[in-house]
Amino acid sequence: SLSATMAHKGLSVALVDGDIENPCLSGQLNLDISSGWKGCLDENVPLESVAIKSLAEKVTFFPLMDALSSQEFEKHQIK
């Protein structure tokens, strides 16, 4: 994948599940997660606590647990 290629070239790589309607990247990666980056916005969960670091791939993954409603998305939009 592009993220793994860039990481192996020495770059710091963050992979963010940004599909707000159907977050499925954690399932595709076979990860069992308890919280995602949305918790950082809603519940003041520290970002470090949701980051999943792959030492082998040198990539940090930020999962999204649940889909965001359009109201939630609008609430968190940067203006």
Coordinates of N, CA and C in Angstrom, one line a residue:
S1 N 0.8 -1.2 0.0 CA 0.0 0.0 0.0 C 0.9 1.2 0.0
L2 N 0.3 2.3 -0.4 CA 1.0 3.6 -0.4 C 1.5 4.0 1.0
S3 N 0.7 3.8 2.0 CA 1.2 4.2 3.4 C 2.4 3.4 3.8
A4 N 2.4 2.1 3.5 CA 3.5 1.2 3.9 C 4.8 1.6 3.1
T5 N 4.6 1.9 1.8 CA 5.7 2.3 1.0 C 6.3 3.6 1.5
M6 N 5.5 4.6 1.8 CA 6.0 5.9 2.3 C 6.7 5.7 3.7
A7 N 6.2 4.8 4.5 CA 6.8 4.6 5.8 C 8.1 3.9 5.7
H8 N 8.3 3.0 4.8 CA 9.5 2.3 4.5 C 10.6 3.3 3.9
K9 N 10.1 4.4 3.4 CA 11.1 5.4 2.9 C 11.5 6.4 4.0
G10 N 11.0 6.1 5.2 CA 11.4 7.0 6.3 C 10.4 8.1 6.7
L11 N 9.3 8.2 6.1 CA 8.3 9.2 6.4 C 7.4 8.7 7.6
S12 N 6.9 9.7 8.3 CA 5.9 9.4 9.4 C 4.6 9.3 8.7
V13 N 3.9 8.2 8.9 CA 2.6 8.0 8.2 C 1.5 7.8 9.2
A14 N 0.4 8.5 9.0 CA -0.8 8.3 9.8 C -1.9 7.9 8.8
L15 N -2.6 6.8 9.1 CA -3.7 6.3 8.3 C -5.0 6.6 9.1
V16 N -5.9 7.4 8.6 CA -7.1 7.8 9.3 C -8.3 7.2 8.6
D17 N -9.2 6.5 9.3 CA -10.4 6.0 8.8 C -11.3 7.3 8.6
G18 N -11.5 7.8 7.4 CA -12.3 9.0 7.2 C -13.6 8.7 6.5
D19 N -14.0 7.5 6.4 CA -15.3 7.2 5.8 C -16.4 7.4 6.9
I20 N -16.9 8.6 6.9 CA -17.8 8.9 8.0 C -19.2 8.2 7.9
E21 N -19.5 7.7 6.7 CA -20.8 7.1 6.6 C -20.7 5.6 6.8
N22 N -19.6 5.0 6.5 CA -19.4 3.5 6.6 C -18.0 3.2 7.0
P23 N -17.6 3.5 8.3 CA -16.3 3.2 8.7 C -16.0 1.7 8.8
C24 N -15.1 1.3 8.0 CA -14.8 -0.2 8.0 C -13.3 -0.5 7.9
L25 N -12.5 0.4 8.0 CA -11.1 0.2 7.8 C -10.5 -0.7 9.0
S26 N -11.0 -0.5 10.2 CA -10.5 -1.4 11.3 C -11.0 -2.8 11.1
G27 N -12.1 -3.1 10.5 CA -12.6 -4.4 10.2 C -11.7 -5.0 9.1
Q28 N -11.4 -4.2 8.1 CA -10.5 -4.7 7.0 C -9.1 -5.0 7.5
L29 N -8.7 -4.4 8.5 CA -7.4 -4.6 9.1 C -7.4 -5.6 10.2
N30 N -8.6 -6.2 10.5 CA -8.8 -7.2 11.5 C -8.4 -6.7 12.9
L31 N -8.8 -5.5 13.2 CA -8.5 -4.9 14.5 C -9.8 -4.9 15.4
D32 N -9.6 -5.2 16.6 CA -10.7 -5.1 17.6 C -10.4 -3.9 18.4
I33 N -11.2 -2.8 18.2 CA -11.0 -1.5 18.8 C -12.1 -1.2 19.8
S34 N -11.7 -0.4 20.8 CA -12.7 0.0 21.8 C -13.1 1.4 21.7
S35 N -12.3 2.3 21.0 CA -12.7 3.7 20.8 C -12.0 4.2 19.5
G36 N -12.5 5.2 18.9 CA -11.9 5.8 17.7 C -11.7 7.3 17.9
W37 N -11.3 7.9 16.8 CA -11.0 9.3 16.8 C -12.2 10.2 17.1
K38 N -13.4 9.7 16.9 CA -14.6 10.5 17.2 C -14.7 10.8 18.7
G39 N -14.3 9.8 19.5 CA -14.2 9.9 20.9 C -13.3 11.1 21.4
C40 N -12.3 11.4 20.6 CA -11.4 12.5 20.9 C -12.2 13.8 20.8
L41 N -13.1 13.9 19.8 CA -13.9 15.1 19.6 C -15.0 15.2 20.6
D42 N -15.7 14.1 20.9 CA -16.9 14.1 21.7 C -16.7 14.0 23.2
E43 N -15.7 13.2 23.6 CA -15.5 12.9 25.0 C -14.2 13.3 25.6
N44 N -13.4 14.1 24.8 CA -12.1 14.5 25.2 C -11.1 13.3 25.5
V45 N -11.3 12.3 24.8 CA -10.4 11.1 24.8 C -9.1 11.6 24.2
P46 N -7.9 11.3 24.9 CA -6.6 11.7 24.3 C -6.4 11.0 23.0
L47 N -5.9 11.7 22.0 CA -5.7 11.1 20.7 C -4.7 10.0 20.8
E48 N -3.7 10.1 21.7 CA -2.7 9.0 21.8 C -3.4 7.7 22.2
S49 N -4.5 7.8 22.9 CA -5.2 6.5 23.4 C -5.9 5.8 22.3
V50 N -6.2 6.4 21.2 CA -6.9 5.7 20.1 C -6.0 5.4 19.0
A51 N -4.8 5.9 19.0 CA -3.8 5.6 18.0 C -3.3 4.1 18.1
I52 N -3.3 3.5 17.0 CA -2.8 2.1 16.9 C -1.5 2.1 16.0
K53 N -0.4 1.8 16.7 CA 0.9 1.9 16.0 C 1.3 0.5 15.5
S54 N 1.7 0.4 14.3 CA 2.2 -0.8 13.7 C 3.7 -0.7 13.6
L55 N 4.4 -1.4 14.5 CA 5.9 -1.2 14.5 C 6.5 -1.9 13.3
A56 N 5.9 -2.9 12.8 CA 6.4 -3.6 11.6 C 6.2 -2.7 10.3
E57 N 5.0 -2.1 10.2 CA 4.7 -1.3 9.0 C 5.2 0.2 9.2
K58 N 5.4 0.6 10.5 CA 5.8 2.0 10.8 C 4.7 2.9 10.4
V59 N 3.5 2.5 10.6 CA 2.3 3.4 10.3 C 1.4 3.5 11.6
T60 N 0.9 4.6 11.8 CA -0.1 4.8 12.9 C -1.5 5.0 12.4
F61 N -2.4 4.2 12.9 CA -3.8 4.1 12.4 C -4.7 4.8 13.4
F62 N -5.6 5.6 12.9 CA -6.6 6.2 13.8 C -8.0 5.8 13.3
P63 N -8.6 4.8 14.0 CA -9.9 4.2 13.6 C -11.1 5.1 13.9
L64 N -12.1 4.8 13.2 CA -13.4 5.5 13.4 C -14.4 4.3 13.8
M65 N -15.0 4.4 15.0 CA -15.8 3.3 15.5 C -17.2 3.3 14.8
D66 N -17.9 4.4 14.8 CA -19.3 4.4 14.3 C -19.4 5.5 13.3
A67 N -20.4 5.4 12.4 CA -20.7 6.4 11.4 C -21.1 7.7 12.1
L68 N -20.8 8.8 11.5 CA -21.2 10.1 12.0 C -22.5 10.5 11.2
S69 N -23.5 11.0 12.0 CA -24.6 11.6 11.4 C -24.3 12.9 10.7
S70 N -25.1 13.4 9.8 CA -24.8 14.7 9.2 C -24.8 15.8 10.2
Q71 N -25.6 15.7 11.3 CA -25.5 16.7 12.3 C -24.2 16.7 13.1
E72 N -23.7 15.5 13.4 CA -22.4 15.4 14.1 C -21.3 15.9 13.2
F73 N -21.4 15.6 11.9 CA -20.3 16.0 11.0 C -20.3 17.5 10.9
E74 N -21.4 18.2 10.8 CA -21.5 19.6 10.7 C -21.0 20.3 12.0
K75 N -21.3 19.6 13.1 CA -20.9 20.1 14.4 C -19.4 20.2 14.5
H76 N -18.7 19.3 13.9 CA -17.2 19.2 14.0 C -16.5 19.8 12.9
Q77 N -17.2 20.3 11.9 CA -16.5 20.9 10.7 C -15.7 22.1 11.1
I78 N -14.6 22.3 10.6 CA -13.7 23.5 10.8 C -14.2 24.5 9.8
K79 N -14.5 25.7 10.4 CA -14.9 26.8 9.6 C -13.9 27.9 9.4

